Coordinates of C-alpha atoms and ligand atoms in Angstrom, one line a residue:
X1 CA 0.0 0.0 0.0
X2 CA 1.3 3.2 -0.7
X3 CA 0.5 6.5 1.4
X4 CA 0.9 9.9 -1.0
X5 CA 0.2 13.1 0.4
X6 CA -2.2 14.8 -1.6
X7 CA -0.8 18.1 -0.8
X8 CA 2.2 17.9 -2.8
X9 CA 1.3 14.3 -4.8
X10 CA 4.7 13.2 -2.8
X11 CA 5.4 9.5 -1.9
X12 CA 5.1 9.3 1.7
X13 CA 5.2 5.8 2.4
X14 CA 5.4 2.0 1.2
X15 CA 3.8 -0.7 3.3
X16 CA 3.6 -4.4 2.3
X17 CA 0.0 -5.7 2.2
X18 CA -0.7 -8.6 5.2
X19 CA -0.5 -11.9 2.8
X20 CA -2.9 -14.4 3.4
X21 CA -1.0 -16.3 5.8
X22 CA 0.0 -13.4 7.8
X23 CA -4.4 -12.0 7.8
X24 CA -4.9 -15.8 9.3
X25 CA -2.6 -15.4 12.0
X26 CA -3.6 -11.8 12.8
X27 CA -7.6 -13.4 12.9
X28 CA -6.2 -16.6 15.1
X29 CA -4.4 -14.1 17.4
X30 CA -7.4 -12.0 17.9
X31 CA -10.2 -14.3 18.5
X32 CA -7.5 -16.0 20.9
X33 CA -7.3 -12.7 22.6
X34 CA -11.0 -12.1 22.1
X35 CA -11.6 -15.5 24.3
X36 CA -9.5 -14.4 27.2
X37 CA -11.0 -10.9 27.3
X38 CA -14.6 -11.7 27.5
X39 CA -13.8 -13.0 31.0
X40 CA -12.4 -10.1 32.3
X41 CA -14.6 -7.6 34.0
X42 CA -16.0 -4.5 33.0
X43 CA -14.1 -2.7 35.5
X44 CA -10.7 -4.2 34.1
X45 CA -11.6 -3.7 30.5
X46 CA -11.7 -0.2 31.1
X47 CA -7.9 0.7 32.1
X48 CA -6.7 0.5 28.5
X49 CA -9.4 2.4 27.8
X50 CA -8.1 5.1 30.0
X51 CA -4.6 4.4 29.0
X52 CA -4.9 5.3 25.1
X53 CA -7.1 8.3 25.6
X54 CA -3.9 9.6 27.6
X55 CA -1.7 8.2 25.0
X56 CA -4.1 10.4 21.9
X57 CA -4.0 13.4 23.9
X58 CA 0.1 12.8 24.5
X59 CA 1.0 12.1 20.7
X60 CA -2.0 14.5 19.0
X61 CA 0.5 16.5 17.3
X62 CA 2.4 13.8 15.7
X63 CA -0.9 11.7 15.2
X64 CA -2.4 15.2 13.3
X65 CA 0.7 15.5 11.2
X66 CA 0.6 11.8 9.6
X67 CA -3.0 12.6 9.2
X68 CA -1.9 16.0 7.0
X69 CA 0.5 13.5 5.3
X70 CA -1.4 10.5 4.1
X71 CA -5.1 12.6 3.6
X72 CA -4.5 16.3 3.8
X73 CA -6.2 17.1 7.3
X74 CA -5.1 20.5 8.2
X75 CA -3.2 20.0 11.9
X76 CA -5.5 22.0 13.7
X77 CA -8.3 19.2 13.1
X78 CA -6.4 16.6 13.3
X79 CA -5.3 17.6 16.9
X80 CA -8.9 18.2 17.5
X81 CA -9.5 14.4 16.4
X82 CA -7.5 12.8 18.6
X83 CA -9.0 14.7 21.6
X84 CA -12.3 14.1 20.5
X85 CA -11.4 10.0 19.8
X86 CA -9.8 10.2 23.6
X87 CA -12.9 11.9 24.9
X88 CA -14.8 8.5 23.5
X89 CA -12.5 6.3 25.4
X90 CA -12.7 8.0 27.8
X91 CA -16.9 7.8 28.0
X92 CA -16.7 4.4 27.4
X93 CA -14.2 3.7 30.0
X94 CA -16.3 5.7 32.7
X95 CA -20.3 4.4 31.3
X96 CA -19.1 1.2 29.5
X97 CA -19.4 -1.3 33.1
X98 CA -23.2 0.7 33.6
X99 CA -24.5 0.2 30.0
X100 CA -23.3 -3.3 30.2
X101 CA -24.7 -4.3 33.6
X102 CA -27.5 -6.9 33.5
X103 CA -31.1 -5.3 33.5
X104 CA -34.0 -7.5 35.9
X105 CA -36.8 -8.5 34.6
X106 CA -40.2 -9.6 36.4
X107 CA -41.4 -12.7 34.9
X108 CA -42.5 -16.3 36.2
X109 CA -38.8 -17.4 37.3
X110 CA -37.8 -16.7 40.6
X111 CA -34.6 -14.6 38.8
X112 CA -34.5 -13.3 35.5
X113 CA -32.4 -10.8 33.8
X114 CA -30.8 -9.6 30.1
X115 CA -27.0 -10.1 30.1
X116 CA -25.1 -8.5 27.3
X117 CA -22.3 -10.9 26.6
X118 CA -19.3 -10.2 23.6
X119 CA -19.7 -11.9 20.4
X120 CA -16.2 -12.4 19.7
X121 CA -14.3 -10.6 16.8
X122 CA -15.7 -7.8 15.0
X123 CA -14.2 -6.6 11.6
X124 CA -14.2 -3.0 11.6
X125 CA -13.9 -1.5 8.1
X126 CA -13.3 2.3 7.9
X127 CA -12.6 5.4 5.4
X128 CA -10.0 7.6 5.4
X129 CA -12.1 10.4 6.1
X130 CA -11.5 10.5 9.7
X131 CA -8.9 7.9 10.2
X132 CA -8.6 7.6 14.0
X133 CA -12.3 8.9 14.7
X134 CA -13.8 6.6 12.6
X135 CA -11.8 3.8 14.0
X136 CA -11.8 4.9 17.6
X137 CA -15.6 5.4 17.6
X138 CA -16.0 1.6 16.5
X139 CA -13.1 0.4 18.5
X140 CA -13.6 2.0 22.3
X141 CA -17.3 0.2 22.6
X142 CA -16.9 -3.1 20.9
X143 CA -13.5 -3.8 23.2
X144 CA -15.0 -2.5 26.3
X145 CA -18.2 -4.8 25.3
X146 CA -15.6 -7.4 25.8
X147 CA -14.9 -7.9 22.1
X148 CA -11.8 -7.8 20.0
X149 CA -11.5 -6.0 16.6
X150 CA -9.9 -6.2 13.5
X151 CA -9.5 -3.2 11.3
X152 CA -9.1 -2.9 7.7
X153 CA -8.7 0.3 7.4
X154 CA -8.9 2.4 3.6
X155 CA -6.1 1.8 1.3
X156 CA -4.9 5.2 1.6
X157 CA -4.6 5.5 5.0
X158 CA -1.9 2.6 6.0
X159 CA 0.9 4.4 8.4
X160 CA -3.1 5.3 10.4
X161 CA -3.9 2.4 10.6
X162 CA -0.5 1.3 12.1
X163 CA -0.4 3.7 14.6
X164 CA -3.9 3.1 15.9
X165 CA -2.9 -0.4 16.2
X166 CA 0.6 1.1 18.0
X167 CA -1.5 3.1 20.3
X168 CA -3.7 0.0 21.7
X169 CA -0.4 -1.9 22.4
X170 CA 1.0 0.7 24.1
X171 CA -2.0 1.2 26.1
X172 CA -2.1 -2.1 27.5
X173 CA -4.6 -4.6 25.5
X174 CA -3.7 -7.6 25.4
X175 CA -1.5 -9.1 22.2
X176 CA -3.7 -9.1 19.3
X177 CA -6.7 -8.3 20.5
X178 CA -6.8 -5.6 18.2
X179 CA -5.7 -6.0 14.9
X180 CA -4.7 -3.6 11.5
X181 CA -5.2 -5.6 8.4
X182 CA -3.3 -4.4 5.7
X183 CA -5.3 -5.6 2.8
X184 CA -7.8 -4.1 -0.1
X185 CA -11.1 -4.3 0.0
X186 CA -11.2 -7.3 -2.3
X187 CA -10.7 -9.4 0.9
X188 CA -13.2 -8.0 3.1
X189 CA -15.5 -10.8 2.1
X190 CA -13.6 -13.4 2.9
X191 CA -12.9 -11.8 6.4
X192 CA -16.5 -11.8 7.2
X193 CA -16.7 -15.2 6.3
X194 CA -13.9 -16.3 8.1
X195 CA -14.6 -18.4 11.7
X196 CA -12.9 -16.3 13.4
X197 CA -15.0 -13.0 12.9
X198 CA -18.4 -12.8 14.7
X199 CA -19.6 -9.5 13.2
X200 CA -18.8 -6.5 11.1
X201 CA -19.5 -2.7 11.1
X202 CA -18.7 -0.1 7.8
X203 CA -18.4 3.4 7.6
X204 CA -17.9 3.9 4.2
X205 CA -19.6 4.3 0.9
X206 CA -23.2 2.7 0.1
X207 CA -21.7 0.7 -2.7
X208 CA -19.1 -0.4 0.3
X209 CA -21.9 -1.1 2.6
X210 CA -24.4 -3.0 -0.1
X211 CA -21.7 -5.4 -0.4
X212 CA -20.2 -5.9 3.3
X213 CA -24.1 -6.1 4.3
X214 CA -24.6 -8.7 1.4
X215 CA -21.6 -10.8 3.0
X216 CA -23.0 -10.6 6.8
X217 CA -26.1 -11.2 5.7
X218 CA -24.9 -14.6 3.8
X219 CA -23.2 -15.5 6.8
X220 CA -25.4 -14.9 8.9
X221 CA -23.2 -12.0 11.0
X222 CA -24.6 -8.9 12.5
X223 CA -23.7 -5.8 10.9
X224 CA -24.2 -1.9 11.1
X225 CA -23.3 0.0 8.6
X226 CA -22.7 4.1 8.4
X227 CA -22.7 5.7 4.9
X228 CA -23.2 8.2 3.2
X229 CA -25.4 11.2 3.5
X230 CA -26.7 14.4 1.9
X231 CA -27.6 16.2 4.7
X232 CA -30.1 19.5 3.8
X233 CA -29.9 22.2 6.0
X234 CA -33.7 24.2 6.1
X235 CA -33.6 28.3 6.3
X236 CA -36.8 29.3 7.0
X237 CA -38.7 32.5 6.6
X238 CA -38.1 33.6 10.3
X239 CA -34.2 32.5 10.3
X240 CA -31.2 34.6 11.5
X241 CA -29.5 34.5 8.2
X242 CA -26.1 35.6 9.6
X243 CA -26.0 32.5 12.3
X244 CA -27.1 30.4 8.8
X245 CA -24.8 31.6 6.6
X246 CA -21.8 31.2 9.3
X247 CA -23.0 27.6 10.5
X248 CA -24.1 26.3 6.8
X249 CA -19.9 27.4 5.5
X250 CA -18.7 25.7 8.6
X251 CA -20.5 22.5 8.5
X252 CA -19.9 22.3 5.0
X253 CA -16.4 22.9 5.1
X254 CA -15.5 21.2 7.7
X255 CA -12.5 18.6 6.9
X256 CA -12.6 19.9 3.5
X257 CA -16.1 19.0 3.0
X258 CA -15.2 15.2 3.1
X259 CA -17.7 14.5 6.3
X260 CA -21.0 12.2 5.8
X261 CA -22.4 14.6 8.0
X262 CA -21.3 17.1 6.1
X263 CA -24.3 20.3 5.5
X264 CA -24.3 19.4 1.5
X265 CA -27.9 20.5 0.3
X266 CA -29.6 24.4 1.5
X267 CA -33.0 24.4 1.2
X268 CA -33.5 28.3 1.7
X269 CA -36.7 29.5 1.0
X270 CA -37.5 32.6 -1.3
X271 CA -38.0 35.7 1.6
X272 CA -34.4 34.6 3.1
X273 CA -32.3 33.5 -0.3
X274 CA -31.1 36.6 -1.5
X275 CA -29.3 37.4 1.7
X276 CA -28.6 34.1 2.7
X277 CA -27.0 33.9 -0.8
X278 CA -24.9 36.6 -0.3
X279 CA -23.8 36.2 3.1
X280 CA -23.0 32.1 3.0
X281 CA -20.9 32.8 -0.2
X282 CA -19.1 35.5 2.1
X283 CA -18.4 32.9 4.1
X284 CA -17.0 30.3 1.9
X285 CA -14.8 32.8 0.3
X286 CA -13.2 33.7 3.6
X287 CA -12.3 30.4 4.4
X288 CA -8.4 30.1 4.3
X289 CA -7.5 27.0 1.8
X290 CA -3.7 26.0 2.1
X291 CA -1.0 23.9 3.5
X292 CA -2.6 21.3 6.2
X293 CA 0.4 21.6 8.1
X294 CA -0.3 25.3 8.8
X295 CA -1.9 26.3 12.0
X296 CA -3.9 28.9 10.0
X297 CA -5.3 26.8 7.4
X298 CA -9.0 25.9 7.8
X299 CA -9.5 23.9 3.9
X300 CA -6.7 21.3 2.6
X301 CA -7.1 19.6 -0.5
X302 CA -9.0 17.0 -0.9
X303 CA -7.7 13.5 0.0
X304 CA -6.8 12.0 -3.5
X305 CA -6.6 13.9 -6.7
X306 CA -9.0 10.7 -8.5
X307 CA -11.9 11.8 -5.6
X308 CA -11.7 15.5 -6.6
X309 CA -11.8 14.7 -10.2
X310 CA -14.9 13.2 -9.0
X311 CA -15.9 16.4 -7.0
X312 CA -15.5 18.4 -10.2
X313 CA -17.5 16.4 -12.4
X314 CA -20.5 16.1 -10.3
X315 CA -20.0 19.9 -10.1
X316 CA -19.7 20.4 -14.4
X317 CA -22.5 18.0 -15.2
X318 CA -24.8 20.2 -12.2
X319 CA -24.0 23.1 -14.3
X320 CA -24.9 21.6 -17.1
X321 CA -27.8 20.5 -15.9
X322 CA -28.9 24.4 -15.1
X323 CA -27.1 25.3 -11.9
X324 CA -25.4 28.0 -11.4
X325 CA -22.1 28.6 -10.0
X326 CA -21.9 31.5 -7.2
X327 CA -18.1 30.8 -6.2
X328 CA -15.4 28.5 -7.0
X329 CA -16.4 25.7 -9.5
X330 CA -12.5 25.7 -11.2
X331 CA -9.7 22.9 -10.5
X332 CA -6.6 25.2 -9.5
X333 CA -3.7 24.9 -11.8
X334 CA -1.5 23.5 -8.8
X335 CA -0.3 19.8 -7.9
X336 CA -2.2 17.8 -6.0
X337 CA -5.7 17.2 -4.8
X338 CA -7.5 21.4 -4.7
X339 CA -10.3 22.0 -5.2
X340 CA -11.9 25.5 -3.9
X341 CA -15.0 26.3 -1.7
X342 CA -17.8 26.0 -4.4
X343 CA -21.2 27.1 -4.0
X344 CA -24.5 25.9 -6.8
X345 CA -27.8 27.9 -6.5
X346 CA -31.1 26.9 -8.4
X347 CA -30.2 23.0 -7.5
X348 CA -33.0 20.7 -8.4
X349 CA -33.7 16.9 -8.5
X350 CA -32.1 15.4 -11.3
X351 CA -28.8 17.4 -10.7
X352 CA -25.6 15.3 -9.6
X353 CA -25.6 18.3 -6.6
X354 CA -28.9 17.4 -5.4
X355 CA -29.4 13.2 -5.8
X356 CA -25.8 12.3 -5.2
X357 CA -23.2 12.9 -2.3
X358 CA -20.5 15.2 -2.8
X359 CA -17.5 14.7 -0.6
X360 CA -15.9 18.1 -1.3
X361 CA -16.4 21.4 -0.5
X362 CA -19.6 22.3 -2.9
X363 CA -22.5 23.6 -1.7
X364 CA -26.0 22.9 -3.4
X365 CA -28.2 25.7 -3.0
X366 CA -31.8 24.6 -3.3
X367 CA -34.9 26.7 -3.5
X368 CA -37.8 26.4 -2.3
X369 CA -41.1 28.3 -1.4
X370 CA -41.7 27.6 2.3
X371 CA -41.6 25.4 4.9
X372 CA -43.8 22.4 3.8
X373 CA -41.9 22.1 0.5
X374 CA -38.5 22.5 2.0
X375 CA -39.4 19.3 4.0
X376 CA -40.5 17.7 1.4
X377 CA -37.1 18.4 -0.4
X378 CA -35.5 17.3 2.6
X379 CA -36.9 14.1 2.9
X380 CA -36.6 13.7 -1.2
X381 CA -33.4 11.7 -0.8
X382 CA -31.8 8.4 -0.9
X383 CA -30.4 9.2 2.4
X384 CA -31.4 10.0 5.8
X385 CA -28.1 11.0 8.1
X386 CA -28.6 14.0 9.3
X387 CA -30.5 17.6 9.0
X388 CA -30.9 20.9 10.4
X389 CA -33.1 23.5 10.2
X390 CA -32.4 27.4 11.2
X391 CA -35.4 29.2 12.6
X392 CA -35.8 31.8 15.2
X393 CA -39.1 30.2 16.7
X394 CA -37.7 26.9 18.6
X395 CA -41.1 25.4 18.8
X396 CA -41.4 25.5 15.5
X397 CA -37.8 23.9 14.7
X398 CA -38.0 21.2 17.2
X399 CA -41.3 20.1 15.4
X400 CA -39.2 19.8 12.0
X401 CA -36.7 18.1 13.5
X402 CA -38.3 15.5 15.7
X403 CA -41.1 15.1 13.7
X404 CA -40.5 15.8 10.0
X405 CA -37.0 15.4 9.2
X406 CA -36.6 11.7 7.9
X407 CA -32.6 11.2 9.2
X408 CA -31.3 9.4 12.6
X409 CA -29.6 13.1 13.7
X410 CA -31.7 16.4 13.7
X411 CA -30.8 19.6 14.8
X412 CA -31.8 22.7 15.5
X413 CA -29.9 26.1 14.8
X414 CA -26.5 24.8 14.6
X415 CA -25.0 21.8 12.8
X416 CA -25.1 18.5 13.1
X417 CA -22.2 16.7 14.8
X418 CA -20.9 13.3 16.1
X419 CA -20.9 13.3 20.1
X420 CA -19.9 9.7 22.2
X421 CA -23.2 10.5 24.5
X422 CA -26.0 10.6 21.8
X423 CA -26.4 7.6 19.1
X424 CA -24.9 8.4 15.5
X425 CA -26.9 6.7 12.3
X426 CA -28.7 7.0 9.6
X427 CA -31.8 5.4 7.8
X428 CA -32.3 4.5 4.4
X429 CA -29.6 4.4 2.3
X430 CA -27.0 5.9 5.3
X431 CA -27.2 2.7 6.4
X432 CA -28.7 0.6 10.0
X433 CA -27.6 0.4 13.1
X434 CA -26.1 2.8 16.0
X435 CA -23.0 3.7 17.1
X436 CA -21.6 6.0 20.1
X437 CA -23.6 6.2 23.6
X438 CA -25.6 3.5 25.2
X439 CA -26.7 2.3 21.4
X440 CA -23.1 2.0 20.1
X441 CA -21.7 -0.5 22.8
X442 CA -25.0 -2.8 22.9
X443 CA -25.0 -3.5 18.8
X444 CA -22.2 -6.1 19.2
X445 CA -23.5 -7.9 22.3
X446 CA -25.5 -11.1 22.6
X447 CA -28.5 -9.9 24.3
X448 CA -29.1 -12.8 26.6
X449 CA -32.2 -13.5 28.4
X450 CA -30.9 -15.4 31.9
X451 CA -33.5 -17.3 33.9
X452 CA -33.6 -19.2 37.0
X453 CA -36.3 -21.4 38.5
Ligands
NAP501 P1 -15.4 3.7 0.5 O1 -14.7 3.7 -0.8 O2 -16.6 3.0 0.7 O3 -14.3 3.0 1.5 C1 -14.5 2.8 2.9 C2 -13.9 1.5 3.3 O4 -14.6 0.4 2.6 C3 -12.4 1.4 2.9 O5 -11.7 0.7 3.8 C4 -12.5 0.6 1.6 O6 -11.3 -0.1 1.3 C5 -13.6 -0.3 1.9 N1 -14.4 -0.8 0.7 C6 -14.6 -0.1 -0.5 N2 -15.3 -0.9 -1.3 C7 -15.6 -2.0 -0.7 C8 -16.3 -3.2 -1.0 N3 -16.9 -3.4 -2.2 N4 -16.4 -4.2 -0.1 C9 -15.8 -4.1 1.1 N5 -15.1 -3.0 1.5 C10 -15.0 -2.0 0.6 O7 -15.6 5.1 1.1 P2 -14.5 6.3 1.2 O8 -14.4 7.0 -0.1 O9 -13.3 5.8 1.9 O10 -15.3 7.3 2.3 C11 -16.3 8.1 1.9 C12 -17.7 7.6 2.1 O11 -17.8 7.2 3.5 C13 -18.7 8.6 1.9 O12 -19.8 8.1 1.2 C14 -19.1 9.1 3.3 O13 -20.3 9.7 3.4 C15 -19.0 7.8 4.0 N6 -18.8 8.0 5.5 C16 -19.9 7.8 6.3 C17 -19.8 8.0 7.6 C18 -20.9 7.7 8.6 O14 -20.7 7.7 9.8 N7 -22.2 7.5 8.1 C19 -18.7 8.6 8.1 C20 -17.6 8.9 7.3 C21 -17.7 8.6 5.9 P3 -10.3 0.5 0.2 O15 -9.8 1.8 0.7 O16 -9.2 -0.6 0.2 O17 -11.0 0.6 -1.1

């Protein structure tokens, strides 16, 4: 596997795929491990827990740098990542032994109660979006559920995946209980099928997750899979269109616009869009796009230049398709992976911007009339990850959210955002299943009903 940084389109590292024999041993070591570690308590699953959130806050600049290097994070987020992937260890440390402990239940048996016992070995396949996140988020829950976990983490992302393995070690988990797998994705279903692996969770792509759910489902394995998303954003009639504007370029921009929960679709109704217009491209434009490694950069490039040739031709064939281009819209003459803060307005269905994800820094602009028909818009999507809607009235905006947005995280005058104490999923094609809080560490649990006579 080879890491390039897609900054400067410079080799930064060769890593020798794990050959077949050396993927057996990593899967024999780990459910092994797996084995031992479902006997051990709550209580003592929880120090390594503990241990690598210190070790993430410790080594955060170095951790943000090879992020910078292999996918173009700018260091400031990066640092922010690992605090925020130590902050989940660290929850899960602290709740993990009370969302695990048995829960009575009155029925005819003079004791009964619902265990929540490992399953064993959980394949966790990620993207390179958020390297440690992603695999932090999976990891911290399913080992302090008393599982172990094998990562095969994205192709482009291999010195990451090391060092989160590096980091477990160091912290204390026992040899091989968690395990990298260097290998492509052609393996990954053979890996589910494999003895050895009880289950298997994918943040990724929905073409990624149709076929790891297709292989769990064939062997009979539980699964959750995250995916993608198209998240629209509602600015209503009664909105403060300066908190909008300022939220809507922030969420949108955020990691270079390569987040699932990523704002990606504005439904602004008529009375607001002039100025909404006019302030969000404001907003874009100020963003500073540069060097990841610089403490002032807020936009890096993309993470590979093949994904923003993507970007760019979702963006050419919306244009062609009638939108219009407010800002950006141009691949840079420059090496590497840039691409600029773009923004679309008059977006419709049938345009690339509005019925497929774009994992850049575009923003689809989307009229609409008023509130009823910037729901429906909403909801007029293959997925369902998350949505927000701006309005000054918070009656009125908790309503939308709770009971009209169709997508598993809502919110109300600020953006949507990943937090270790409140579930994280999506419906439809965003994919099933929970993860983070008390949801997260019960998916990969046998939920055992105990009963005495
Ligand atoms: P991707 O191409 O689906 O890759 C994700 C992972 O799946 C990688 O490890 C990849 O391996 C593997 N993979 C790809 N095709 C596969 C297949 N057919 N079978 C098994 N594994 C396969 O996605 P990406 O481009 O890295 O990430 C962007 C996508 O992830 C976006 O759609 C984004 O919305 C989604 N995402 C979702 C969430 C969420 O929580 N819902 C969070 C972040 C990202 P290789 O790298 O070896 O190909």
């Amino acid at each position: 596997m080879r890491a390039i940084d897609p900054s400067s389109g410079a080799v930064v590292g060769d890593y020798p795929d794990h050959d077949d024999d050396a993927q057996e041993a990593r899967l024999q070591a780990a459910a092994r491990a797996a084995r031992a570690w479902a006997r051990r308590p709550p209580s003592e699953r929880a120090a390594p827990l503990r241990e690598v959130a210190r070790l993430l806050r410790a080594q955060a600049a170095p951790l943000a740098e090879l992020m910078a290097a292999e996918m173009g994070k700018p260091v400031t987020q990066g640092r922010a990542e690992a605090e925020k992937c130590a902050s989940a260890c660290d929850f899960y440390a602290e709740n993990g032994e009370r969302f695990l402990a048995p829960e009575p239940a009155a029925t005819d048996f003079s004791k009964s109660y619902v265990a929540f016992e490992p399953l064993g070995v959980v394949l966790a396949v990620m993207p390179w979006n958020f390297p440690l996140w992603q695999a932090f988020r999976a990891a911290a829950p399913a080992l302090m559920a008393g599982n172990g976990m094998v990562l095969k983490h994205a192709s482009n992302v291999p010195g990451c995946s090391l060092a989160i393995e590096r980091l477990w070690r160091e912290a204390g988990l026992p040899e091989g209980l968690f395990a990298s797998l260097l290998v492509g994705a052609s393996k990954v279903e053979g890996i589910i099928a494999h003895p050895c692996v009880a289950a298997a969770t994918l943040t990724g792509s929905v073409a990624a997750g149709r076929s790891v759910g297709e292989a769990a489902g064939r062997n009979l394995k539980k699964s959750v899979l995250e995916l993608g998303g198209s998240d629209a954003y509602l600015i209503l009639d009664d909105a403060d269109v300066a908190l909008a504007a300022r939220v809507c370029a922030q969420s949108r921009l955020i990691n270079g616009g390569q987040s699932c929960i990523a704002a990606k679709r504005f439904l602004v109704v008529d009375d607001v869009r002039g100025e909404f217009e006019r302030r969000f491209v404001e907003e874009m434009a100020r963003a500073r796009v540069g060097d990841p490694r610089a403490e002032d950069t807020q936009v890096g490039p993309l993470a590979r230049v093949d994904l923003r040739d993507e970007v760019h031709d979702q963006v050419e064939r919306s244009v062609a398709a009638g939108a219009r281009l407010l800002l950006g819209g141009e691949v840079p003459r420059r090496t590497g992976a840039w691409y600029p803060p773009t923004v679309l307005t008059g977006v419709r269905r049938g345009m690339a911007a509005a019925d497929e994800e774009i994992f850049g820094p575009v923003a689809a602009v989307m009229p609409v009339r008023d509130e009823a028909e910037a729901v429906a818009v909403a909801n007029d999507s293959a997925f369902g990850l998350g949505a927000a809607v701006f309005t000054r009235d918070l009656a009125r905006g908790e309503r939308i959210a709770r009971h009209e947005l169709q997508a598993g995280c809502c919110a109300v005058n600020d953006f949507v955002r990943s937090d270790p104490r409140l579930p994280f999923g999506g419906v439809r094609d965003s994919g099933y299943g929970r993860e983070l809080g008390v949801f997260g560490i019960r998916e990969f649990v046998n939920v055992k009903a105990v009963c005495v006579r």
